[in-house]
Coordinates of C-alpha atoms and ligand atoms in Angstrom, one line a residue:
Chain A
M1 CA -34.3 -27.9 21.4
N2 CA -32.9 -28.5 24.8
D3 CA -32.0 -24.9 25.4
P4 CA -33.1 -24.1 28.9
R5 CA -33.4 -20.4 28.1
E6 CA -35.8 -21.0 25.3
G7 CA -37.6 -24.1 26.4
D8 CA -39.8 -26.3 24.3
A9 CA -42.9 -24.1 24.3
V10 CA -41.7 -21.4 22.0
V11 CA -43.7 -18.7 20.6
R12 CA -43.3 -19.3 16.9
A13 CA -45.0 -17.5 14.1
P14 CA -47.2 -19.8 12.1
K15 CA -45.2 -22.3 10.0
G16 CA -42.2 -20.7 8.4
G17 CA -42.0 -18.0 10.9
A18 CA -41.0 -14.4 10.4
G19 CA -38.0 -15.5 8.5
A20 CA -39.9 -17.3 5.8
A21 CA -42.0 -14.2 5.3
A22 CA -38.9 -12.1 4.9
V23 CA -37.6 -14.4 2.2
R24 CA -40.8 -14.5 0.3
N25 CA -40.7 -10.8 0.5
A26 CA -37.1 -10.7 -0.8
S27 CA -37.7 -13.2 -3.6
E28 CA -40.2 -11.0 -5.1
G29 CA -37.2 -9.1 -6.1
E30 CA -37.1 -5.6 -7.4
G31 CA -40.8 -5.1 -7.0
A32 CA -42.5 -2.5 -5.0
Q33 CA -41.4 -3.8 -1.6
A34 CA -39.4 -1.5 0.6
L35 CA -36.9 -4.0 1.6
Y36 CA -34.9 -1.8 4.0
A37 CA -37.8 0.0 5.5
A38 CA -40.3 -2.9 5.8
R39 CA -38.1 -5.9 6.3
K40 CA -39.4 -8.3 8.8
K41 CA -37.1 -8.5 11.7
I42 CA -35.5 -11.9 11.9
Y43 CA -35.2 -13.5 15.3
P44 CA -32.8 -16.4 14.8
R45 CA -33.3 -19.0 17.4
T46 CA -30.3 -20.1 19.3
V47 CA -28.8 -23.3 18.2
H48 CA -26.0 -25.5 19.6
G49 CA -24.1 -28.1 17.9
R50 CA -20.9 -29.1 16.1
F51 CA -20.8 -26.2 13.7
D52 CA -21.9 -23.7 16.2
R53 CA -18.9 -24.7 18.3
W54 CA -16.6 -24.3 15.3
R55 CA -18.0 -20.8 14.7
W56 CA -17.2 -19.8 18.3
V57 CA -13.7 -21.2 17.9
L58 CA -13.3 -18.9 14.9
V59 CA -14.9 -16.0 16.6
W60 CA -12.2 -16.3 19.3
A61 CA -9.4 -17.0 17.0
T62 CA -10.1 -14.1 14.6
Q63 CA -10.8 -11.6 17.4
I64 CA -7.8 -12.5 19.5
V65 CA -5.8 -11.7 16.4
F66 CA -7.7 -8.6 15.5
Y67 CA -7.8 -7.1 19.0
G68 CA -4.4 -8.4 20.0
L69 CA -2.1 -7.8 17.0
P70 CA -1.7 -4.0 17.5
W71 CA -0.3 -4.6 21.0
L72 CA 2.6 -6.8 19.8
T73 CA 5.9 -5.2 19.7
W74 CA 8.9 -6.0 17.4
N75 CA 12.2 -4.3 17.3
G76 CA 10.9 -2.0 20.0
R77 CA 8.0 -0.7 17.9
Q78 CA 4.5 -1.9 17.1
A79 CA 4.8 -5.1 15.2
V80 CA 2.0 -4.4 12.7
L81 CA 1.5 -0.7 12.0
F82 CA 0.3 1.0 8.9
D83 CA 1.7 4.3 9.8
L84 CA -0.2 6.5 7.3
A85 CA 1.1 9.7 8.8
A86 CA 4.7 8.7 8.2
R87 CA 3.9 6.8 5.0
K88 CA 5.6 3.6 6.3
F89 CA 4.0 0.2 6.8
Y90 CA 5.6 -2.0 9.5
I91 CA 4.9 -5.7 9.3
F92 CA 7.0 -7.6 11.8
G93 CA 10.6 -7.6 10.3
F94 CA 9.6 -5.6 7.2
V95 CA 9.2 -1.9 6.6
F96 CA 7.3 -1.0 3.4
W97 CA 7.4 2.4 1.7
P98 CA 5.0 3.7 -0.9
Q99 CA 7.6 2.7 -3.5
D100 CA 7.0 -0.9 -2.4
F101 CA 3.4 -0.8 -3.6
I102 CA 4.3 -3.6 -6.0
Y103 CA 4.4 -6.0 -3.0
L104 CA 1.1 -4.7 -1.8
T105 CA -0.4 -5.3 -5.3
A106 CA 1.1 -8.8 -5.2
L107 CA -0.5 -9.4 -1.8
L108 CA -3.9 -8.2 -3.1
I109 CA -3.6 -10.5 -6.1
I110 CA -2.8 -13.4 -3.8
S111 CA -5.7 -12.6 -1.6
A112 CA -8.1 -12.5 -4.6
L113 CA -6.8 -15.8 -6.0
A114 CA -6.8 -17.5 -2.6
L115 CA -10.4 -16.4 -2.3
F116 CA -11.3 -17.8 -5.7
L117 CA -9.6 -21.1 -4.9
F118 CA -11.1 -21.3 -1.4
T119 CA -14.6 -20.5 -2.6
A120 CA -14.5 -23.0 -5.5
V121 CA -13.6 -25.7 -3.0
G122 CA -15.2 -24.7 0.3
G123 CA -18.1 -22.5 -0.9
R124 CA -19.1 -19.9 1.7
L125 CA -17.1 -21.3 4.6
W126 CA -15.6 -17.8 5.0
C127 CA -19.0 -16.3 5.3
G128 CA -20.2 -18.8 7.9
Y129 CA -17.3 -18.7 10.2
A130 CA -14.7 -16.0 9.7
C131 CA -16.2 -13.0 8.0
P132 CA -16.2 -10.0 10.3
Q133 CA -19.9 -9.4 9.5
T134 CA -20.7 -12.9 10.8
V135 CA -18.3 -12.7 13.7
Y136 CA -19.5 -9.4 15.0
T137 CA -23.1 -10.4 14.5
E138 CA -22.4 -13.5 16.5
I139 CA -20.9 -11.5 19.3
F140 CA -23.7 -8.9 19.2
M141 CA -26.4 -11.7 19.2
W142 CA -24.7 -13.2 22.2
I143 CA -24.9 -9.9 24.1
E144 CA -28.5 -9.6 23.0
R145 CA -29.3 -13.1 24.3
K146 CA -27.6 -12.5 27.6
I147 CA -29.4 -9.3 28.2
E148 CA -32.8 -9.7 26.5
G149 CA -33.2 -13.4 26.8
G150 CA -34.0 -16.1 24.3
R151 CA -35.9 -15.8 21.0
A152 CA -39.4 -15.9 22.6
Q153 CA -38.5 -13.4 25.2
R154 CA -37.0 -11.1 22.6
M155 CA -40.1 -11.2 20.5
L156 CA -42.3 -10.6 23.5
L157 CA -40.1 -7.7 24.6
D158 CA -40.3 -6.1 21.2
E159 CA -44.1 -6.3 21.1
A160 CA -44.5 -5.1 24.7
P161 CA -45.5 -1.5 25.2
V162 CA -42.8 0.9 26.5
S163 CA -42.1 0.4 30.1
A164 CA -39.3 1.2 32.5
R165 CA -38.1 -2.4 32.2
K166 CA -38.1 -2.4 28.5
V167 CA -36.2 0.8 28.4
A168 CA -33.7 -0.5 30.9
V169 CA -33.2 -3.8 29.1
K170 CA -32.9 -2.2 25.7
G171 CA -30.6 0.5 27.1
A172 CA -28.3 -2.1 28.7
K173 CA -28.1 -4.0 25.4
H174 CA -27.2 -0.9 23.4
A175 CA -24.7 0.3 26.0
A176 CA -22.9 -3.1 25.7
W177 CA -23.1 -3.0 21.9
I178 CA -21.7 0.5 21.9
A179 CA -18.9 -0.4 24.3
V180 CA -17.8 -3.3 22.0
S181 CA -18.1 -1.0 18.9
L182 CA -16.0 1.7 20.4
W183 CA -13.3 -0.7 21.4
T184 CA -13.4 -2.1 17.9
G185 CA -13.1 1.3 16.4
F186 CA -10.2 2.1 18.7
T187 CA -8.4 -1.1 17.7
F188 CA -9.0 -0.4 14.1
V189 CA -7.4 3.1 14.3
G190 CA -4.7 1.5 16.4
Y191 CA -3.5 -0.3 13.2
F192 CA -2.8 3.1 11.6
T193 CA -1.5 5.1 14.4
P194 CA 0.7 3.8 17.3
I195 CA -1.8 2.1 19.6
T196 CA -0.1 2.8 23.0
E197 CA 0.0 6.5 22.2
L198 CA -3.5 6.4 21.0
L199 CA -4.6 4.7 24.3
G200 CA -2.9 7.4 26.2
A201 CA -4.6 10.1 24.1
V202 CA -8.0 8.4 24.6
A203 CA -7.5 8.1 28.3
A204 CA -6.6 11.8 28.4
L205 CA -9.5 12.6 26.0
A206 CA -6.9 14.2 23.8
T207 CA -7.2 12.3 20.5
G208 CA -6.7 14.3 17.4
P209 CA -9.8 15.3 15.5
W210 CA -9.4 12.8 12.7
E211 CA -8.5 9.9 15.1
T212 CA -11.6 10.7 17.1
F213 CA -13.6 10.8 13.9
W214 CA -12.4 7.5 12.6
I215 CA -12.8 5.7 15.9
L216 CA -16.4 6.9 16.0
F217 CA -16.9 6.1 12.3
Y218 CA -15.6 2.6 12.5
G219 CA -17.4 2.0 15.8
F220 CA -20.6 3.3 14.3
A221 CA -20.2 1.0 11.3
T222 CA -19.7 -2.0 13.6
Y223 CA -22.7 -1.1 15.7
G224 CA -24.9 -0.5 12.7
N225 CA -23.8 -3.6 10.8
A226 CA -23.7 -6.1 13.6
G227 CA -26.5 -4.7 15.7
W228 CA -29.0 -3.5 13.1
M229 CA -28.2 -4.5 9.5
R230 CA -27.0 -8.1 10.1
E231 CA -28.1 -10.4 7.3
Q232 CA -29.0 -7.4 5.1
V233 CA -25.3 -6.7 4.8
C234 CA -24.8 -10.2 3.3
K235 CA -27.9 -9.9 1.1
Y236 CA -27.6 -6.5 -0.3
M237 CA -24.2 -5.0 0.4
C238 CA -21.6 -7.7 0.2
P239 CA -19.9 -7.9 -3.2
Y240 CA -18.5 -11.3 -2.4
A241 CA -22.0 -12.7 -1.9
R242 CA -23.0 -11.3 -5.2
F243 CA -20.3 -12.9 -7.3
Q244 CA -19.9 -16.1 -5.5
S245 CA -21.9 -17.9 -8.2
A246 CA -19.1 -17.2 -10.6
M247 CA -16.8 -19.2 -8.5
F248 CA -19.2 -22.0 -7.6
D249 CA -19.5 -25.2 -9.6
R250 CA -21.2 -28.5 -9.1
D251 CA -18.4 -29.7 -6.9
T252 CA -18.3 -26.8 -4.5
L253 CA -19.1 -27.5 -0.9
I254 CA -22.5 -26.1 0.0
I255 CA -25.2 -26.6 2.6
T256 CA -27.8 -28.9 1.1
Y257 CA -31.1 -30.4 2.0
D258 CA -31.4 -34.0 0.9
A259 CA -34.8 -33.8 -0.7
G260 CA -34.6 -37.4 -1.9
R261 CA -34.5 -38.5 1.7
G262 CA -36.6 -35.8 3.3
E263 CA -39.6 -35.6 1.1
P264 CA -42.5 -35.9 1.3
R265 CA -42.1 -34.0 4.6
G266 CA -44.7 -34.1 7.3
P267 CA -45.3 -34.4 11.0
R268 CA -45.4 -37.7 12.7
S269 CA -45.3 -39.2 16.2
R270 CA -41.9 -39.9 17.6
K271 CA -42.9 -43.5 18.1
A272 CA -43.9 -44.0 14.5
V273 CA -41.8 -46.7 12.9
R274 CA -39.7 -45.1 10.2
A275 CA -40.2 -47.8 7.6
E276 CA -44.0 -47.9 8.0
I277 CA -44.9 -44.2 7.4
P278 CA -45.4 -42.9 3.9
L279 CA -43.2 -39.9 4.7
G280 CA -39.7 -38.9 4.1
D281 CA -37.4 -38.0 7.0
C282 CA -38.3 -34.3 7.3
V283 CA -40.7 -33.9 10.1
N284 CA -41.5 -30.3 9.0
C285 CA -40.7 -28.9 12.4
G286 CA -39.5 -25.6 10.8
L287 CA -36.5 -25.4 13.1
C288 CA -34.1 -25.0 10.2
V289 CA -36.0 -21.9 9.2
D290 CA -36.1 -20.6 12.7
V291 CA -32.4 -20.8 13.3
C292 CA -31.5 -19.3 9.9
P293 CA -29.9 -15.9 10.4
T294 CA -30.9 -14.8 6.9
G295 CA -34.4 -16.2 7.3
I296 CA -34.5 -18.6 4.3
D297 CA -35.7 -22.1 4.0
I298 CA -32.8 -24.3 2.9
R299 CA -35.3 -26.9 1.8
E300 CA -36.1 -24.8 -1.2
G301 CA -32.6 -25.4 -2.5
L302 CA -29.4 -23.4 -2.7
Q303 CA -30.1 -19.7 -2.5
Y304 CA -27.7 -16.8 -2.7
E305 CA -28.9 -15.5 0.7
C306 CA -27.5 -18.6 2.4
I307 CA -24.3 -17.6 4.1
G308 CA -23.4 -21.2 4.8
C309 CA -23.4 -20.8 8.6
A310 CA -24.6 -24.4 9.1
A311 CA -27.0 -23.4 11.8
C312 CA -29.7 -25.4 10.0
I313 CA -27.5 -28.4 10.0
D314 CA -27.1 -28.2 13.8
A315 CA -30.8 -27.7 14.3
C316 CA -31.8 -30.6 12.0
D317 CA -29.2 -33.0 13.3
E318 CA -30.7 -32.5 16.8
V319 CA -34.2 -33.2 15.5
M320 CA -33.0 -36.3 13.6
G321 CA -31.4 -37.5 16.9
K322 CA -34.7 -37.1 18.7
F323 CA -36.5 -39.2 16.2
G324 CA -33.7 -41.7 16.0
Y325 CA -32.9 -41.0 12.4
P326 CA -29.4 -40.7 11.0
R327 CA -28.2 -37.1 11.0
G328 CA -27.3 -35.3 7.9
L329 CA -30.7 -34.6 6.3
I330 CA -29.3 -31.1 5.9
R331 CA -25.5 -31.4 5.5
Y332 CA -22.4 -30.1 3.8
S333 CA -22.3 -31.7 0.4
T334 CA -21.9 -30.8 -3.2
E335 CA -24.4 -30.7 -6.0
N336 CA -22.7 -33.5 -7.7
A337 CA -22.5 -35.6 -4.6
L338 CA -26.1 -35.1 -3.9
A339 CA -27.2 -35.9 -7.4
H340 CA -25.1 -39.0 -7.7
G341 CA -25.2 -40.2 -4.2
W342 CA -21.4 -40.0 -3.7
D343 CA -19.8 -40.8 -0.4
A344 CA -17.4 -38.4 1.3
R345 CA -14.3 -39.9 -0.3
K346 CA -15.5 -39.5 -3.8
M347 CA -16.6 -35.9 -3.0
V348 CA -13.2 -35.1 -1.6
R349 CA -11.5 -36.5 -4.6
R350 CA -13.3 -33.9 -6.7
V351 CA -11.5 -31.2 -4.9
L352 CA -8.8 -31.7 -7.5
R353 CA -10.4 -30.6 -10.7
A354 CA -9.5 -28.3 -13.6
R355 CA -10.7 -25.1 -12.0
T356 CA -9.0 -25.6 -8.6
L357 CA -5.8 -26.8 -10.3
V358 CA -5.6 -23.7 -12.4
Y359 CA -6.4 -21.4 -9.5
G360 CA -3.9 -23.3 -7.4
A361 CA -1.1 -23.1 -10.0
I362 CA -1.5 -19.4 -10.5
L363 CA -1.7 -18.8 -6.8
F364 CA 1.5 -20.8 -6.2
A365 CA 3.4 -18.9 -8.9
V366 CA 2.4 -15.5 -7.5
C367 CA 3.3 -16.6 -4.0
A368 CA 6.7 -17.9 -5.1
A369 CA 7.4 -14.7 -7.0
L370 CA 6.5 -12.6 -4.0
A371 CA 8.5 -14.7 -1.6
G372 CA 11.5 -14.5 -4.0
A373 CA 11.1 -10.8 -4.4
L374 CA 11.0 -10.2 -0.7
A375 CA 14.0 -12.5 0.0
L376 CA 16.0 -10.6 -2.7
R377 CA 14.8 -7.2 -1.6
V378 CA 17.7 -4.8 -1.0
P379 CA 16.8 -2.6 1.9
L380 CA 18.1 0.5 0.1
K381 CA 16.6 2.7 -2.6
V382 CA 18.3 5.5 -4.5
D383 CA 16.8 8.2 -6.5
I384 CA 18.8 10.8 -8.5
V385 CA 17.5 14.0 -10.1
R386 CA 19.5 16.5 -12.0
D387 CA 19.6 19.9 -10.5
R388 CA 17.6 21.8 -13.0
A389 CA 19.0 25.2 -12.1
S390 CA 22.6 24.4 -13.2
L391 CA 23.8 22.7 -16.3
A392 CA 27.4 21.6 -16.8
R393 CA 30.0 24.0 -15.4
E394 CA 33.7 24.2 -15.3
V395 CA 35.4 24.1 -12.0
E396 CA 39.1 24.6 -10.9
G397 CA 41.5 22.5 -12.9
G398 CA 39.2 22.7 -15.9
R399 CA 37.2 19.7 -14.7
I400 CA 33.5 19.6 -15.7
E401 CA 31.0 19.3 -13.0
N402 CA 27.3 18.4 -12.9
V403 CA 25.1 18.8 -9.9
Y404 CA 22.4 16.4 -8.8
R405 CA 20.2 15.7 -5.8
I406 CA 20.5 12.2 -4.5
Q407 CA 17.8 10.6 -2.3
V408 CA 19.0 7.7 -0.2
M409 CA 16.3 5.6 1.4
N410 CA 17.4 3.2 4.1
T411 CA 14.5 0.8 4.5
Q412 CA 16.2 -1.2 7.1
E413 CA 15.7 -0.7 10.8
R414 CA 19.3 0.0 11.5
A415 CA 21.5 2.9 10.5
H416 CA 23.8 2.5 7.6
R417 CA 26.9 4.4 6.3
Y418 CA 27.0 4.4 2.5
R419 CA 29.7 5.2 0.0
I420 CA 28.6 7.0 -3.1
G421 CA 30.5 6.3 -6.3
A422 CA 30.1 7.1 -10.0
S423 CA 31.2 5.4 -13.1
G424 CA 30.7 5.6 -16.9
L425 CA 33.0 8.4 -18.0
P426 CA 36.8 8.9 -17.9
G427 CA 38.1 10.3 -14.6
I428 CA 34.6 10.4 -13.2
A429 CA 34.5 11.1 -9.4
V430 CA 32.2 12.3 -6.7
A431 CA 33.3 15.7 -5.6
S432 CA 30.8 16.2 -2.8
D433 CA 30.8 14.2 0.3
A434 CA 31.3 10.6 -0.9
Q435 CA 29.9 9.1 2.3
I436 CA 26.5 9.5 3.8
E437 CA 25.0 8.3 7.0
V438 CA 21.3 7.5 7.0
P439 CA 19.5 6.5 10.2
A440 CA 17.2 3.5 10.5
A441 CA 14.2 3.6 8.2
T442 CA 14.7 7.1 7.0
T443 CA 15.3 9.0 3.8
R444 CA 18.0 11.5 3.3
Q445 CA 18.4 13.9 0.4
V446 CA 21.8 15.5 -0.2
P447 CA 23.3 17.4 -3.1
L448 CA 25.7 15.4 -5.2
R449 CA 28.4 16.9 -7.4
I450 CA 30.0 14.7 -10.0
Q451 CA 33.1 15.8 -12.0
I452 CA 35.0 14.4 -15.0
D453 CA 38.4 15.1 -16.6
P454 CA 38.3 17.9 -19.1
G455 CA 38.8 17.3 -22.8
T456 CA 38.0 13.6 -22.7
T457 CA 34.4 13.6 -23.5
A458 CA 32.4 14.9 -26.4
K459 CA 29.7 17.5 -26.1
G460 CA 26.2 16.3 -25.3
S461 CA 24.6 14.0 -22.8
H462 CA 26.2 10.8 -21.5
R463 CA 24.9 8.0 -19.4
I464 CA 26.5 7.5 -16.1
E465 CA 25.8 5.2 -13.2
V466 CA 25.8 6.1 -9.5
E467 CA 26.4 3.4 -7.0
V468 CA 25.5 3.5 -3.4
Q469 CA 27.2 0.9 -1.3
S470 CA 26.7 0.2 2.4
L471 CA 30.0 0.2 4.2
D472 CA 28.9 -2.3 6.8
D473 CA 27.0 -4.8 4.6
A474 CA 28.4 -5.7 1.2
G475 CA 25.0 -7.0 0.1
V476 CA 23.3 -3.7 0.5
V477 CA 24.0 -1.9 -2.8
A478 CA 21.9 0.1 -5.2
R479 CA 22.8 1.5 -8.7
E480 CA 20.9 4.2 -10.4
Q481 CA 21.4 5.6 -13.9
S482 CA 21.6 9.3 -14.7
V483 CA 22.8 11.7 -17.3
F484 CA 25.9 13.8 -17.4
L485 CA 26.0 16.9 -19.6
V486 CA 29.1 18.3 -21.3
R487 CA 28.9 21.7 -23.0
Chain B
M1 CA -37.2 0.7 -5.1
S2 CA -37.7 2.3 -1.7
D3 CA -35.9 5.5 -0.8
G4 CA -33.9 3.7 1.9
K5 CA -32.7 1.0 -0.5
R6 CA -31.9 3.7 -3.1
L7 CA -29.9 5.6 -0.6
I8 CA -27.9 2.5 0.2
Y9 CA -27.4 1.8 -3.5
I10 CA -26.0 5.3 -3.9
L11 CA -23.9 5.5 -0.7
W12 CA -22.5 2.0 -0.4
P13 CA -20.9 1.3 -3.8
S14 CA -19.4 4.8 -3.8
F15 CA -18.0 4.1 -0.3
I16 CA -16.2 1.0 -1.6
V17 CA -14.9 2.9 -4.7
A18 CA -13.8 5.9 -2.5
G19 CA -11.8 3.5 -0.3
V20 CA -10.0 2.0 -3.2
A21 CA -9.4 5.4 -4.8
T22 CA -8.0 6.8 -1.6
G23 CA -5.6 3.9 -1.3
V24 CA -4.4 4.1 -4.8
V25 CA -4.1 7.9 -5.1
F26 CA -2.3 8.4 -1.8
T27 CA 0.0 5.5 -2.4
V28 CA 1.2 7.4 -5.5
F29 CA 1.0 11.0 -4.2
D30 CA 2.3 12.2 -0.9
P31 CA -0.1 14.8 0.5
T32 CA 2.8 17.0 1.6
D33 CA 3.9 17.2 -2.0
L34 CA 0.5 18.4 -3.2
R35 CA -0.3 22.0 -3.7
F36 CA -3.7 23.7 -3.2
F37 CA -4.2 26.5 -5.8
D38 CA -0.4 26.9 -5.9
R39 CA -0.2 27.2 -2.1
E40 CA 1.4 24.7 0.3
I41 CA -1.0 22.4 2.1
T42 CA -0.5 22.9 5.9
L43 CA -2.9 20.1 6.9
S44 CA -1.5 16.9 8.4
R45 CA -1.3 13.9 6.1
T46 CA -4.1 12.2 8.1
A47 CA -6.3 15.2 7.5
V48 CA -5.6 15.2 3.7
Y49 CA -6.2 11.4 3.5
S50 CA -9.5 11.8 5.3
I51 CA -10.7 14.8 3.3
G52 CA -9.6 13.0 0.1
F53 CA -11.6 10.0 1.1
F54 CA -14.7 12.1 1.5
L55 CA -14.2 13.9 -1.7
F56 CA -13.9 10.6 -3.6
W57 CA -17.0 9.4 -1.8
L58 CA -18.8 12.5 -2.8
F59 CA -17.8 12.2 -6.5
A60 CA -18.5 8.5 -6.6
A61 CA -21.9 9.0 -4.9
G62 CA -22.7 11.6 -7.5
S63 CA -22.1 9.1 -10.2
S64 CA -24.2 6.4 -8.4
A65 CA -27.0 8.9 -7.9
L66 CA -27.0 9.8 -11.6
T67 CA -27.2 6.1 -12.4
C68 CA -30.2 5.7 -10.2
F69 CA -31.7 8.8 -11.7
F70 CA -31.3 7.6 -15.3
Q71 CA -32.5 4.1 -14.3
R72 CA -36.0 5.3 -13.4
S73 CA -38.5 3.3 -15.4
S74 CA -40.9 4.9 -17.8
A75 CA -43.6 4.0 -15.3
D76 CA -41.9 6.3 -12.8
L77 CA -41.6 9.0 -15.4
N78 CA -45.1 8.7 -16.7
R79 CA -46.8 8.6 -13.4
P80 CA -49.2 11.3 -12.7
R81 CA -47.9 14.1 -10.5
G82 CA -48.2 13.1 -6.8
A83 CA -48.7 9.4 -7.4
P84 CA -46.3 7.1 -5.5
F85 CA -43.3 5.7 -7.1
D86 CA -42.9 2.2 -8.4
R87 CA -46.5 1.4 -8.9
P88 CA -47.1 0.5 -12.6
Q89 CA -49.4 3.2 -13.8
T90 CA -51.4 3.2 -17.0
P91 CA -51.8 6.7 -18.2
P92 CA -54.9 7.3 -20.2
G93 CA -54.5 6.2 -23.8
K94 CA -51.0 4.9 -23.4
G95 CA -51.6 1.2 -22.9
T96 CA -49.5 -0.8 -20.5
V97 CA -46.2 0.8 -19.5
H98 CA -43.5 -1.5 -18.3
Ligands
LIG1 S1 -29.8 -21.8 5.1 FE1 -28.7 -22.8 6.8 S2 -26.5 -22.4 6.3 FE2 -27.7 -21.1 5.0 S3 -27.8 -19.2 6.2 FE3 -29.6 -20.3 6.7 S4 -29.1 -21.4 8.5 FE4 -27.2 -20.7 7.6
LIG2 S1 -35.0 -29.1 10.9 FE1 -34.9 -30.9 9.6 S2 -36.7 -32.0 10.1 FE2 -37.0 -30.0 10.8 S3 -38.1 -29.0 9.2 FE3 -35.9 -28.6 9.0 S4 -35.3 -30.2 7.6 FE4 -37.2 -30.8 8.4

């Protein structure tokens, strides 16, 4: 490796390193091993290369969105705000109410299907580049590297007896980790409560008890998961990692070691002529194991612990370069491609297959349904309940009156004036205020009195329809059924 | 299974379930509409959501803990008093216990 911080003379545990030991430990399964307590700490070696650059691109992209989004404004309010205290979700131009949970459900179904489709095609690309666990681990490891130094220095530091320097270095690292964690916790809570007010409250040390609690809680989770748990989250806690095999098939993109080309592995001189040595291309340098954040040896084949981070590809490509061999001994490929020696074109053609077409078709249908529903969504909801205390009564002129409560929910971010009308029985009319003004994104509940002409309707209950029509927008209208009683 | 791992197996799945349950239940019910032993709830919505979350977590963790409890192998149950967990023991006269 040409990493100046780590140099070539690296302290490395005997072949396989600490990582391999951890894997052997893990692969013994549910035995007597105390996996959490006694896990071997993994010191992934830093690696630079194509895929490492991609990961950093995604770290930046996802975190700019995550940390930045709550600060965007729209219509004079926070653009994305899940205002739990007011039970309203704002997402750019839309305001969602609990009654809109059907959209949320559709969104969840879309996410699940997209995940299935994406996983069937791209394997664990999500894990390797965009999963928060990966992204924060990457950030935390960067901090660790900046403060504690490279892999060898970190191992030495951990073995060293307690000293003022060790305490200072470790303290600085944890302080930096905690700072990032707290900011992350603050941003997280800022999605649920207006972030500018929250910042003011934090600055004045006047956050509410629950806000404080959740900032600390999320911050602590970040610190624990990215600083301490790391690959264990992927191995033992992530449900996605567990059921990925259900979505994988032989055409799924995975990280593979080309055993046909690499074996038999063995060390050799850099000057050895490739065609003349009785060895495959793997020089058995162990770098792929050293860089692996989950501490596995990809040469043993696909393992569920592999998060697809491609660090081993970067490491091996560099080694291949030094020996003048073509890169790609470890590479992105599919089981089928590897078995049949397919080229990239043939591999890409297999993206279209029964499984992905079915996932894709369902996904498209649900997306279209959601888009249609959102486009046709009327920003008005009406709910009518009969006043249980009063049944039908006779009022002046002998007319029969029923009393209701009407709830008018204006889900648009501008005020509306509505006309309330009733239909379904002879001479039916609204006797209470027939117009109602509802401010932007609010609900109003008012009593509603409906009367009909006397002597025209038989005794019993009759269906009626109440219509609420916006006076300034003909498209905003809602109808609601109810019952009119005649005694 | 180590105690640490068992703890994670109890607390973590119940955490996920509690999160989902909180989302579903409080989408359907507005905390301000709920009553506590026939009395109005004066807590803020955020407080009710949070307390609700921890109650769900507690219940779900209880279920996970029972699962762990019932899952103990016969080796665990047969082990002599004081012997460590998870080491296959062969009590006298019982043959191999799996
Ligand atoms: S085997 Fe390779 S791709 Fe998989 S986790 Fe380890 S380094 Fe990343
Ligand atoms: S990095 Fe490549 S050459 Fe080195 S041990 Fe791994 S597979 Fe073999």
